[in-house]
């Protein structure tokens, strides 16, 4: 059973479970991946802890991992980018493998044909300031383009806060503006590197943006599916050319 | 903490968690309802058990309820209409209240201003044949309009199976056709009385259908929110006129 440490935020946790179901190549209910989603939003804010001296979320996240251990999880996914600032501690607390969302995004970039080049990053101020993506992307040979500090606040964080406050309509414009600015500066792909951002920009709009978009929710879901396929737990397969079958890509 | 017995199907379980987050009146992550979603799709098919002698799902569902008990659930929701054919047994196994999806749909009809009149029903063959909705709706003074047996198969079940097989595009037309046929026969509202059906007909299309649509996923989510509001567990409130605030209604 897949264990999901969600709640960061709860919309993103639920959207992850939904996209996991939508992207899994199945013919009926019983072929899906059994999943336990702990969608507990009481975990203190990850960004506030790292950039503003807020309460430490680690004890809460660790308690969540222990709950998933006790519930029989054989793989854990954490649909929150900023939480991966504590990845080592969380992986150590787990009794099973914990997927890394940044590695999942790199796999998705490669799946979409980008093995090098300039990648625009969007995410929380903490994720960007602490280099969570930059270290990994540079190790794989990518070059990172970041929004300016004021853009992180007025575009990325504004969009993320709107999603967290259930103001989905208000979340779209700042997120799109940021994608377009990163594209104008030469980004060949833009990473929606906070799990609220895929909720701000609906899938249907993305093909018209003129730039590859990689979505950290979908990337993590595809990493889960790939894991179970490699371990014999799923009948289907993502097509060898890296494309999803047509009917799944539209989901 | 809310416990959710999902997996029937897994897309519906995840969509329920997503709509619950989207409909909850909050300003930030930490105000959402802590939720544990057991999204285990291995539960044998509910319809097959009731109409075709398939394996009994009750022991699997009861084990799920016991898991939610042990995990500290103080309220349980089951986002599957057909599973409510076993409601009494499941409520008995629970250590906390279990919301009834049919009662939630009635509350939603009343919230939308319909306190009497003709209601068109869509659902699985088992749900409709065993009168799950009819008994309750008639008790509240509504009159039920059902699809003919061949329409249940060619429209309702075709749409439900397409959602379960991740063929969302194929699920739309039969579901819309059924809504329009029920409307033409005088239905003032149509119940999407299987939790796959709200996934077949996107929210954005519903206002153009010329008939009130009540969605058993949203209705159950609103019943959860109302429960926590009545018990002091949530700060906000659904507006007194039964409308959601504008920004939530668009979610």
CSV table of C-alpha atoms in Angstrom, one decimal:
chain,number,residue,atom,x,y,z
A,1,UNK,CA,0.0,0.0,0.0
A,2,UNK,CA,1.2,3.5,-0.9
A,3,UNK,CA,1.3,5.9,2.1
A,4,UNK,CA,0.8,9.6,1.3
A,5,UNK,CA,1.9,12.3,3.8
A,6,UNK,CA,-0.5,15.0,2.7
A,7,UNK,CA,-2.2,18.0,4.2
A,8,UNK,CA,0.6,20.3,2.9
A,9,UNK,CA,-1.8,21.7,1.8
A,10,UNK,CA,-4.9,19.4,1.9
A,11,UNK,CA,-6.0,20.5,-1.6
A,12,UNK,CA,-2.6,19.4,-3.0
A,13,UNK,CA,-2.8,16.1,-1.1
A,14,UNK,CA,-6.2,15.3,-2.5
A,15,UNK,CA,-5.2,16.4,-6.0
A,16,UNK,CA,-2.2,14.1,-5.8
A,17,UNK,CA,-4.5,11.1,-5.0
A,18,UNK,CA,-6.8,12.2,-7.8
A,19,UNK,CA,-4.0,12.5,-10.4
A,20,UNK,CA,-2.5,9.2,-9.2
A,21,UNK,CA,-5.8,7.5,-10.0
A,22,UNK,CA,-6.2,9.4,-13.3
A,23,UNK,CA,-2.7,8.6,-14.5
A,24,UNK,CA,-2.7,4.9,-13.5
A,25,UNK,CA,-3.3,2.7,-16.6
A,26,UNK,CA,-6.2,0.5,-15.4
A,27,UNK,CA,-9.4,-0.9,-16.7
A,28,UNK,CA,-11.4,-1.2,-13.4
A,29,UNK,CA,-11.3,-0.1,-9.7
A,30,UNK,CA,-9.5,-3.2,-8.4
A,31,UNK,CA,-6.4,-2.6,-10.5
A,32,UNK,CA,-5.6,0.8,-8.9
A,33,UNK,CA,-2.8,1.3,-6.3
A,34,UNK,CA,-4.1,0.9,-2.8
A,35,UNK,CA,-3.4,4.3,-1.2
A,36,UNK,CA,-3.7,5.7,2.3
A,37,UNK,CA,-3.8,9.5,2.3
A,38,UNK,CA,-3.1,11.1,5.7
A,39,UNK,CA,-4.4,14.6,4.8
A,40,UNK,CA,-3.8,16.3,8.1
A,41,UNK,CA,-3.4,20.1,7.6
A,42,UNK,CA,-2.4,20.8,11.2
A,43,UNK,CA,1.3,20.5,10.3
A,44,UNK,CA,2.9,23.9,10.9
A,45,UNK,CA,3.7,26.0,7.8
A,46,UNK,CA,6.9,24.7,6.3
A,47,UNK,CA,7.9,28.0,4.7
A,48,UNK,CA,7.3,30.0,7.9
A,49,UNK,CA,9.5,27.6,9.8
A,50,UNK,CA,12.4,28.0,7.4
A,51,UNK,CA,12.3,31.7,6.6
A,52,UNK,CA,10.5,33.4,9.5
A,53,UNK,CA,11.3,31.4,12.7
A,54,UNK,CA,7.8,29.7,12.7
A,55,UNK,CA,7.1,26.4,14.6
A,56,UNK,CA,9.1,23.4,13.6
A,57,UNK,CA,6.9,21.1,11.4
A,58,UNK,CA,9.4,18.1,11.6
A,59,UNK,CA,7.8,16.5,14.8
A,60,UNK,CA,4.4,16.6,13.1
A,61,UNK,CA,5.7,15.2,9.8
A,62,UNK,CA,7.7,12.5,11.6
A,63,UNK,CA,4.5,11.5,13.5
A,64,UNK,CA,2.8,11.2,10.1
A,65,UNK,CA,5.5,9.0,8.7
A,66,UNK,CA,5.3,6.8,11.8
A,67,UNK,CA,1.5,6.5,11.3
A,68,UNK,CA,2.1,5.4,7.7
A,69,UNK,CA,4.7,2.9,8.9
A,70,UNK,CA,2.3,1.4,11.4
A,71,UNK,CA,-0.4,1.3,8.7
A,72,UNK,CA,1.7,-0.9,6.5
A,73,UNK,CA,2.9,1.5,3.8
A,74,UNK,CA,5.4,-0.1,1.5
A,75,UNK,CA,6.2,3.2,-0.4
A,76,UNK,CA,5.7,6.8,0.8
A,77,UNK,CA,5.1,9.9,-1.3
A,78,UNK,CA,5.0,13.5,0.1
A,79,UNK,CA,3.1,15.9,-2.2
A,80,UNK,CA,4.7,19.0,-0.8
A,81,UNK,CA,8.0,20.4,-2.2
A,82,UNK,CA,8.9,22.6,0.7
A,83,UNK,CA,8.6,19.6,3.1
A,84,UNK,CA,11.5,18.0,1.1
A,85,UNK,CA,13.8,20.4,2.9
A,86,UNK,CA,13.4,17.8,5.7
A,87,UNK,CA,13.7,14.8,3.3
A,88,UNK,CA,16.6,13.1,5.0
A,89,UNK,CA,15.0,13.1,8.4
A,90,UNK,CA,11.7,11.9,7.0
A,91,UNK,CA,13.3,9.1,4.9
A,92,UNK,CA,15.2,8.0,8.0
A,93,UNK,CA,11.9,7.8,10.0
A,94,UNK,CA,10.3,5.6,7.3
A,95,UNK,CA,10.3,1.8,7.2
A,96,UNK,CA,10.0,1.8,3.4
A,97,UNK,CA,11.3,3.9,0.5
A,98,UNK,CA,10.3,7.5,0.3
A,99,UNK,CA,10.1,9.0,-3.2
A,100,UNK,CA,11.9,12.4,-3.6
A,101,UNK,CA,9.7,14.9,-5.4
A,102,UNK,CA,12.7,16.7,-7.0
A,103,UNK,CA,14.0,13.5,-8.5
A,104,UNK,CA,10.4,12.9,-9.8
A,105,UNK,CA,10.4,16.3,-11.5
A,106,UNK,CA,13.8,15.5,-13.1
A,107,UNK,CA,12.4,12.2,-14.4
A,108,UNK,CA,9.4,14.1,-15.8
A,109,UNK,CA,11.6,16.6,-17.6
A,110,UNK,CA,13.5,13.8,-19.2
A,111,UNK,CA,10.2,12.0,-20.1
A,112,UNK,CA,9.2,15.3,-21.8
A,113,UNK,CA,12.4,15.2,-23.8
A,114,UNK,CA,14.5,17.8,-21.9
A,115,UNK,CA,17.8,16.3,-20.8
A,116,UNK,CA,19.6,19.7,-20.5
A,117,UNK,CA,18.9,23.4,-21.0
A,118,UNK,CA,17.5,26.3,-19.0
A,119,UNK,CA,14.7,25.5,-16.5
A,120,UNK,CA,12.6,28.1,-14.9
A,121,UNK,CA,11.7,27.5,-11.3
A,122,UNK,CA,8.5,28.4,-9.4
A,123,UNK,CA,8.0,27.5,-5.8
A,124,UNK,CA,7.8,28.9,-2.2
A,125,UNK,CA,10.3,31.5,-1.1
A,126,UNK,CA,11.8,28.9,1.2
A,127,UNK,CA,12.2,26.2,-1.5
A,128,UNK,CA,13.9,28.7,-3.9
A,129,UNK,CA,16.0,30.5,-1.3
A,130,UNK,CA,17.4,27.3,0.1
A,131,UNK,CA,18.2,25.9,-3.3
A,132,UNK,CA,16.1,22.7,-3.1
A,133,UNK,CA,15.7,22.4,-6.8
A,134,UNK,CA,18.9,24.1,-7.9
A,135,UNK,CA,21.3,21.6,-6.4
A,136,UNK,CA,19.6,18.6,-8.0
A,137,UNK,CA,18.9,20.2,-11.4
A,138,UNK,CA,22.5,21.4,-11.7
A,139,UNK,CA,23.8,18.0,-10.8
A,140,UNK,CA,21.8,16.6,-13.8
A,141,UNK,CA,23.3,19.3,-16.1
A,142,UNK,CA,20.4,21.8,-16.2
A,143,UNK,CA,20.8,25.6,-15.7
A,144,UNK,CA,18.2,27.2,-13.4
A,145,UNK,CA,16.4,30.5,-14.0
A,146,UNK,CA,14.7,32.0,-10.9
A,147,UNK,CA,12.2,34.7,-10.5
A,148,UNK,CA,13.5,37.8,-8.8
A,149,UNK,CA,12.8,38.1,-5.0
A,150,UNK,CA,9.9,40.5,-5.5
A,151,UNK,CA,8.4,38.2,-8.2
A,152,UNK,CA,8.6,35.2,-5.8
A,153,UNK,CA,6.5,37.2,-3.4
A,154,UNK,CA,4.1,39.0,-5.7
A,155,UNK,CA,3.6,36.1,-8.2
A,156,UNK,CA,4.6,32.7,-6.8
A,157,UNK,CA,3.6,33.2,-3.1
A,158,UNK,CA,0.5,35.3,-4.1
A,159,UNK,CA,-0.7,32.4,-6.2
A,160,UNK,CA,0.1,29.7,-3.6
A,161,UNK,CA,-1.6,31.7,-0.8
A,162,UNK,CA,-4.7,32.1,-3.0
A,163,UNK,CA,-4.9,28.3,-3.6
A,164,UNK,CA,-4.5,27.6,0.1
A,165,UNK,CA,-7.3,30.1,0.8
A,166,UNK,CA,-9.6,28.4,-1.7
A,167,UNK,CA,-9.5,31.4,-4.1
A,168,UNK,CA,-8.7,29.4,-7.2
A,169,UNK,CA,-9.6,32.2,-9.6
A,170,UNK,CA,-7.3,34.7,-7.9
A,171,UNK,CA,-4.4,32.1,-8.2
A,172,UNK,CA,-4.3,31.9,-12.0
A,173,UNK,CA,-3.1,35.3,-13.1
A,174,UNK,CA,0.1,35.7,-11.0
A,175,UNK,CA,1.1,32.1,-11.8
A,176,UNK,CA,0.7,32.6,-15.5
A,177,UNK,CA,2.5,35.9,-15.3
A,178,UNK,CA,5.5,34.1,-13.7
A,179,UNK,CA,5.5,31.4,-16.3
A,180,UNK,CA,5.6,34.0,-19.1
A,181,UNK,CA,8.4,36.0,-17.5
A,182,UNK,CA,10.5,32.9,-17.0
A,183,UNK,CA,9.9,31.9,-20.6
A,184,UNK,CA,10.8,35.4,-21.8
A,185,UNK,CA,14.2,35.0,-20.0
A,186,UNK,CA,14.9,31.8,-22.0
A,187,UNK,CA,13.4,29.0,-19.9
A,188,UNK,CA,12.7,25.9,-22.1
A,189,UNK,CA,10.6,24.4,-19.3
A,190,UNK,CA,9.0,25.8,-16.2
A,191,UNK,CA,8.7,23.7,-13.0
A,192,UNK,CA,5.5,24.1,-10.9
A,193,UNK,CA,7.7,23.4,-7.9
A,194,UNK,CA,5.1,23.8,-5.2
A,195,UNK,CA,2.1,21.5,-5.1
A,196,UNK,CA,-0.3,24.4,-4.9
A,197,UNK,CA,0.8,25.7,-8.3
A,198,UNK,CA,-0.6,22.9,-10.5
A,199,UNK,CA,-4.0,23.8,-8.9
A,200,UNK,CA,-3.5,27.4,-10.0
A,201,UNK,CA,-2.9,26.6,-13.7
A,202,UNK,CA,-5.5,24.0,-15.0
A,203,UNK,CA,-4.1,21.3,-17.3
A,204,UNK,CA,-6.3,22.5,-20.2
A,205,UNK,CA,-4.4,25.8,-20.3
A,206,UNK,CA,-0.9,24.5,-20.3
A,207,UNK,CA,-0.5,23.4,-24.0
A,208,UNK,CA,-1.0,27.0,-25.0
A,209,UNK,CA,1.8,28.5,-22.9
A,210,UNK,CA,4.6,28.0,-25.4
A,211,UNK,CA,6.9,26.3,-22.9
A,212,UNK,CA,7.2,22.8,-21.4
A,213,UNK,CA,5.4,22.7,-18.0
A,214,UNK,CA,6.4,20.1,-15.5
A,215,UNK,CA,4.0,19.7,-12.6
A,216,UNK,CA,5.3,18.4,-9.3
A,217,UNK,CA,2.0,16.7,-8.5
A,218,UNK,CA,1.9,14.8,-11.7
A,219,UNK,CA,5.6,14.1,-11.7
A,220,UNK,CA,5.3,12.5,-8.2
A,221,UNK,CA,2.2,10.5,-9.3
A,222,UNK,CA,4.1,9.2,-12.3
A,223,UNK,CA,7.1,8.2,-10.1
A,224,UNK,CA,4.7,6.2,-7.9
A,225,UNK,CA,3.3,4.4,-10.9
A,226,UNK,CA,6.8,3.7,-12.3
A,227,UNK,CA,7.8,2.3,-8.9
A,228,UNK,CA,4.9,-0.2,-8.8
A,229,UNK,CA,5.5,-1.1,-12.5
A,230,UNK,CA,9.1,-1.8,-11.8
A,231,UNK,CA,8.2,-3.9,-8.8
A,232,UNK,CA,5.5,-5.9,-10.6
A,233,UNK,CA,2.6,-4.3,-8.8
A,234,UNK,CA,0.7,-2.9,-11.9
A,235,UNK,CA,-0.4,-4.5,-15.1
A,236,UNK,CA,0.0,-1.5,-17.5
A,237,UNK,CA,2.9,0.6,-18.5
A,238,UNK,CA,3.7,4.1,-19.5
A,239,UNK,CA,4.6,4.0,-23.3
A,240,UNK,CA,8.2,3.6,-24.1
A,241,UNK,CA,8.4,6.9,-25.9
A,242,UNK,CA,7.6,8.6,-22.6
A,243,UNK,CA,4.2,9.7,-23.7
A,244,UNK,CA,1.1,8.6,-21.7
A,245,UNK,CA,-1.6,6.8,-23.7
A,246,UNK,CA,-3.9,9.4,-25.3
A,247,UNK,CA,-6.8,8.7,-22.9
A,248,UNK,CA,-4.7,9.2,-19.8
A,249,UNK,CA,-3.0,12.3,-21.1
A,250,UNK,CA,-6.4,13.9,-21.3
A,251,UNK,CA,-7.5,13.0,-17.8
B,1,UNK,CA,-10.3,13.6,12.3
B,2,UNK,CA,-12.6,12.6,9.4
B,3,UNK,CA,-12.2,9.0,8.2
B,4,UNK,CA,-13.1,8.3,4.6
B,5,UNK,CA,-13.8,4.8,3.4
B,6,UNK,CA,-12.8,5.4,-0.2
B,7,UNK,CA,-11.5,3.2,-3.1
B,8,UNK,CA,-15.0,2.7,-4.5
B,9,UNK,CA,-13.7,3.8,-6.9
B,10,UNK,CA,-10.4,5.4,-6.1
B,11,UNK,CA,-11.0,8.4,-8.4
B,12,UNK,CA,-14.2,9.1,-6.5
B,13,UNK,CA,-12.5,8.8,-3.1
B,14,UNK,CA,-9.8,11.2,-4.2
B,15,UNK,CA,-12.3,13.6,-5.8
B,16,UNK,CA,-14.3,13.6,-2.6
B,17,UNK,CA,-11.2,14.6,-0.6
B,18,UNK,CA,-10.5,17.3,-3.2
B,19,UNK,CA,-14.0,18.7,-3.2
B,20,UNK,CA,-14.1,18.6,0.6
B,21,UNK,CA,-11.0,20.8,0.7
B,22,UNK,CA,-12.4,23.1,-2.1
B,23,UNK,CA,-15.7,23.6,-0.4
B,24,UNK,CA,-14.4,24.2,3.2
B,25,UNK,CA,-14.5,27.9,4.0
B,26,UNK,CA,-10.9,28.5,5.1
B,27,UNK,CA,-8.1,31.0,4.8
B,28,UNK,CA,-5.1,28.8,5.2
B,29,UNK,CA,-4.0,25.1,5.4
B,30,UNK,CA,-4.4,24.7,9.1
B,31,UNK,CA,-8.1,25.5,9.2
B,32,UNK,CA,-9.1,22.5,7.0
B,33,UNK,CA,-10.6,19.4,8.3
B,34,UNK,CA,-8.0,16.7,9.2
B,35,UNK,CA,-8.9,13.8,7.0
B,36,UNK,CA,-7.7,10.2,6.6
B,37,UNK,CA,-8.6,8.7,3.2
B,38,UNK,CA,-8.4,4.9,3.0
B,39,UNK,CA,-8.4,4.7,-0.8
B,40,UNK,CA,-8.1,0.9,-1.2
B,41,UNK,CA,-9.7,-0.2,-4.4
B,42,UNK,CA,-9.4,-4.0,-3.7
B,43,UNK,CA,-12.9,-4.0,-2.2
B,44,UNK,CA,-15.0,-6.4,-4.5
B,45,UNK,CA,-17.4,-4.7,-6.8
B,46,UNK,CA,-20.6,-3.6,-4.9
B,47,UNK,CA,-22.9,-3.9,-7.9
B,48,UNK,CA,-21.7,-7.3,-9.0
B,49,UNK,CA,-22.3,-8.6,-5.4
B,50,UNK,CA,-25.9,-7.4,-5.4
B,51,UNK,CA,-27.0,-8.1,-8.9
B,52,UNK,CA,-24.7,-10.9,-10.2
B,53,UNK,CA,-23.7,-13.0,-7.3
B,54,UNK,CA,-20.2,-11.5,-7.1
B,55,UNK,CA,-17.9,-11.7,-4.0
B,56,UNK,CA,-19.3,-10.1,-0.9
B,57,UNK,CA,-17.6,-6.7,-0.3
B,58,UNK,CA,-18.9,-6.4,3.3
B,59,UNK,CA,-16.0,-8.0,5.1
B,60,UNK,CA,-13.6,-5.7,3.2
B,61,UNK,CA,-15.6,-2.6,3.9
B,62,UNK,CA,-16.0,-3.6,7.6
B,63,UNK,CA,-12.2,-4.1,7.9
B,64,UNK,CA,-11.9,-0.6,6.4
B,65,UNK,CA,-14.2,0.9,9.0
B,66,UNK,CA,-12.3,-0.9,11.8
B,67,UNK,CA,-9.1,0.6,10.4
B,68,UNK,CA,-10.6,4.1,10.6
B,69,UNK,CA,-11.9,3.4,14.1
B,70,UNK,CA,-8.4,2.4,15.2
B,71,UNK,CA,-6.9,5.5,13.6
B,72,UNK,CA,-9.1,7.8,15.7
B,73,UNK,CA,-11.8,8.8,13.2
B,74,UNK,CA,-14.6,10.9,14.9
B,75,UNK,CA,-16.8,11.0,11.8
B,76,UNK,CA,-16.9,8.6,8.8
B,77,UNK,CA,-17.9,9.4,5.2
B,78,UNK,CA,-18.3,6.7,2.5
B,79,UNK,CA,-18.1,8.3,-1.0
B,80,UNK,CA,-19.8,5.4,-2.8
B,81,UNK,CA,-23.6,5.3,-3.2
B,82,UNK,CA,-23.9,1.5,-3.8
B,83,UNK,CA,-21.9,0.8,-0.7
B,84,UNK,CA,-24.8,2.4,1.2
B,85,UNK,CA,-26.8,-0.8,0.5
B,86,UNK,CA,-24.7,-2.1,3.5
B,87,UNK,CA,-25.1,1.2,5.5
B,88,UNK,CA,-26.6,-0.4,8.6
B,89,UNK,CA,-23.8,-3.0,8.9
B,90,UNK,CA,-21.1,-0.4,8.4
B,91,UNK,CA,-22.6,2.1,10.8
B,92,UNK,CA,-22.8,-0.6,13.4
B,93,UNK,CA,-19.1,-1.5,12.9
B,94,UNK,CA,-18.1,2.2,13.4
B,95,UNK,CA,-17.2,3.8,16.8
B,96,UNK,CA,-18.4,7.2,15.6
B,97,UNK,CA,-21.2,8.6,13.4
B,98,UNK,CA,-21.3,7.6,9.8
B,99,UNK,CA,-22.9,10.1,7.4
B,100,UNK,CA,-25.5,8.7,5.0
B,101,UNK,CA,-24.9,9.8,1.4
B,102,UNK,CA,-28.6,9.7,0.5
B,103,UNK,CA,-29.5,12.0,3.4
B,104,UNK,CA,-26.7,14.3,2.2
B,105,UNK,CA,-28.2,14.4,-1.2
B,106,UNK,CA,-31.7,15.3,0.2
B,107,UNK,CA,-30.0,18.1,2.2
B,108,UNK,CA,-28.4,19.3,-1.0
B,109,UNK,CA,-31.7,19.3,-2.9
B,110,UNK,CA,-33.3,21.4,-0.1
B,111,UNK,CA,-30.2,23.7,-0.1
B,112,UNK,CA,-30.8,24.2,-3.8
B,113,UNK,CA,-34.5,25.2,-3.1
B,114,UNK,CA,-36.2,21.9,-4.0
B,115,UNK,CA,-38.4,20.6,-1.1
B,116,UNK,CA,-40.8,18.6,-3.3
B,117,UNK,CA,-41.3,17.7,-6.9
B,118,UNK,CA,-40.0,15.2,-9.5
B,119,UNK,CA,-36.4,14.1,-9.1
B,120,UNK,CA,-34.6,12.1,-11.8
B,121,UNK,CA,-32.2,9.4,-10.5
B,122,UNK,CA,-29.0,8.2,-12.0
B,123,UNK,CA,-26.8,5.5,-10.4
B,124,UNK,CA,-25.7,1.9,-10.7
B,125,UNK,CA,-28.1,-0.8,-11.7
B,126,UNK,CA,-28.0,-2.1,-8.1
B,127,UNK,CA,-28.6,1.2,-6.5
B,128,UNK,CA,-31.6,1.9,-8.7
B,129,UNK,CA,-33.1,-1.7,-8.7
B,130,UNK,CA,-32.8,-2.0,-4.9
B,131,UNK,CA,-34.6,1.4,-4.3
B,132,UNK,CA,-31.8,3.0,-2.3
B,133,UNK,CA,-32.8,6.5,-3.3
B,134,UNK,CA,-36.5,6.0,-3.9
B,135,UNK,CA,-37.3,5.0,-0.3
B,136,UNK,CA,-35.7,8.1,1.2
B,137,UNK,CA,-36.8,10.6,-1.4
B,138,UNK,CA,-40.4,9.4,-1.2
B,139,UNK,CA,-40.3,9.7,2.6
B,140,UNK,CA,-39.3,13.3,2.2
B,141,UNK,CA,-42.2,13.9,-0.3
B,142,UNK,CA,-40.3,13.8,-3.6
B,143,UNK,CA,-41.5,11.8,-6.6
B,144,UNK,CA,-38.8,9.7,-8.4
B,145,UNK,CA,-38.2,9.4,-12.2
B,146,UNK,CA,-36.0,6.5,-13.2
B,147,UNK,CA,-34.2,5.7,-16.5
B,148,UNK,CA,-35.6,2.6,-18.2
B,149,UNK,CA,-33.6,-0.6,-17.6
B,150,UNK,CA,-31.9,-0.4,-21.0
B,151,UNK,CA,-30.9,3.3,-20.3
B,152,UNK,CA,-29.5,2.3,-16.9
B,153,UNK,CA,-27.2,-0.1,-18.8
B,154,UNK,CA,-26.4,2.0,-22.0
B,155,UNK,CA,-26.2,5.4,-20.3
B,156,UNK,CA,-25.6,5.2,-16.5
B,157,UNK,CA,-23.5,2.1,-16.4
B,158,UNK,CA,-21.6,2.9,-19.6
B,159,UNK,CA,-20.6,6.3,-18.1
B,160,UNK,CA,-19.7,4.8,-14.7
B,161,UNK,CA,-17.5,2.1,-16.3
B,162,UNK,CA,-15.7,4.6,-18.5
B,163,UNK,CA,-14.8,6.7,-15.4
B,164,UNK,CA,-13.6,3.5,-13.6
B,165,UNK,CA,-11.4,2.7,-16.6
B,166,UNK,CA,-10.0,6.2,-16.8
B,167,UNK,CA,-11.7,7.0,-20.0
B,168,UNK,CA,-13.1,10.3,-18.9
B,169,UNK,CA,-13.9,11.6,-22.4
B,170,UNK,CA,-16.0,8.6,-23.2
B,171,UNK,CA,-18.0,9.0,-19.9
B,172,UNK,CA,-19.5,12.4,-20.7
B,173,UNK,CA,-21.9,11.8,-23.6
B,174,UNK,CA,-23.9,8.9,-22.1
B,175,UNK,CA,-24.2,10.8,-18.8
B,176,UNK,CA,-25.4,14.0,-20.5
B,177,UNK,CA,-27.9,12.0,-22.6
B,178,UNK,CA,-29.4,10.5,-19.5
B,179,UNK,CA,-29.7,13.9,-17.8
B,180,UNK,CA,-31.5,15.3,-20.8
B,181,UNK,CA,-33.9,12.3,-21.0
B,182,UNK,CA,-34.8,12.6,-17.4
B,183,UNK,CA,-35.3,16.3,-17.8
B,184,UNK,CA,-37.6,15.8,-20.8
B,185,UNK,CA,-39.7,13.5,-18.7
B,186,UNK,CA,-40.3,16.2,-16.2
B,187,UNK,CA,-37.4,16.0,-13.7
B,188,UNK,CA,-36.8,19.3,-11.9
B,189,UNK,CA,-33.5,18.0,-10.6
B,190,UNK,CA,-31.2,15.1,-11.5
B,191,UNK,CA,-29.3,13.2,-8.8
B,192,UNK,CA,-25.8,12.1,-9.9
B,193,UNK,CA,-26.3,9.1,-7.5
B,194,UNK,CA,-23.1,7.3,-8.1
B,195,UNK,CA,-19.8,8.9,-7.2
B,196,UNK,CA,-18.4,8.2,-10.6
B,197,UNK,CA,-21.0,10.3,-12.3
B,198,UNK,CA,-19.8,13.7,-11.0
B,199,UNK,CA,-16.5,12.9,-12.6
B,200,UNK,CA,-18.2,12.3,-16.0
B,201,UNK,CA,-20.0,15.7,-16.0
B,202,UNK,CA,-17.5,18.5,-15.2
B,203,UNK,CA,-18.9,21.3,-12.9
B,204,UNK,CA,-18.4,23.9,-15.6
B,205,UNK,CA,-21.0,22.2,-17.9
B,206,UNK,CA,-23.8,21.9,-15.3
B,207,UNK,CA,-25.2,25.3,-15.3
B,208,UNK,CA,-26.1,25.0,-18.9
B,209,UNK,CA,-28.1,21.8,-18.5
B,210,UNK,CA,-31.5,23.5,-17.8
B,211,UNK,CA,-32.1,21.4,-14.7
B,212,UNK,CA,-30.9,21.4,-11.1
B,213,UNK,CA,-28.0,18.9,-10.7
B,214,UNK,CA,-27.2,17.4,-7.3
B,215,UNK,CA,-23.9,15.7,-7.1
B,216,UNK,CA,-23.5,13.0,-4.4
B,217,UNK,CA,-19.8,13.8,-4.0
B,218,UNK,CA,-20.3,17.5,-3.3
B,219,UNK,CA,-23.4,16.7,-1.2
B,220,UNK,CA,-21.5,14.4,1.1
B,221,UNK,CA,-18.6,16.9,1.4
B,222,UNK,CA,-21.1,19.6,2.3
B,223,UNK,CA,-22.6,17.3,4.9
B,224,UNK,CA,-19.2,16.8,6.5
B,225,UNK,CA,-18.6,20.5,6.6
B,226,UNK,CA,-22.0,21.1,8.1
B,227,UNK,CA,-21.3,18.4,10.8
B,228,UNK,CA,-18.0,20.1,11.8
B,229,UNK,CA,-19.7,23.5,11.8
B,230,UNK,CA,-22.5,22.3,14.1
B,231,UNK,CA,-19.9,20.7,16.4
B,232,UNK,CA,-17.7,23.8,16.6
B,233,UNK,CA,-14.9,22.4,14.6
B,234,UNK,CA,-14.8,25.0,11.8
B,235,UNK,CA,-14.7,28.8,11.8
B,236,UNK,CA,-16.7,29.6,8.7
B,237,UNK,CA,-20.2,28.9,7.7
B,238,UNK,CA,-22.2,28.1,4.6
B,239,UNK,CA,-24.3,31.2,3.9
B,240,UNK,CA,-27.8,31.1,5.4
B,241,UNK,CA,-29.5,31.2,1.9
B,242,UNK,CA,-28.0,27.9,1.1
B,243,UNK,CA,-25.6,29.3,-1.4
B,244,UNK,CA,-21.9,28.9,-1.1
B,245,UNK,CA,-19.8,32.1,-1.1
B,246,UNK,CA,-19.0,33.0,-4.7
B,247,UNK,CA,-15.3,32.0,-4.5
B,248,UNK,CA,-16.1,28.6,-3.2
B,249,UNK,CA,-19.0,27.9,-5.6
B,250,UNK,CA,-16.5,28.4,-8.5
B,251,UNK,CA,-13.9,26.0,-7.0
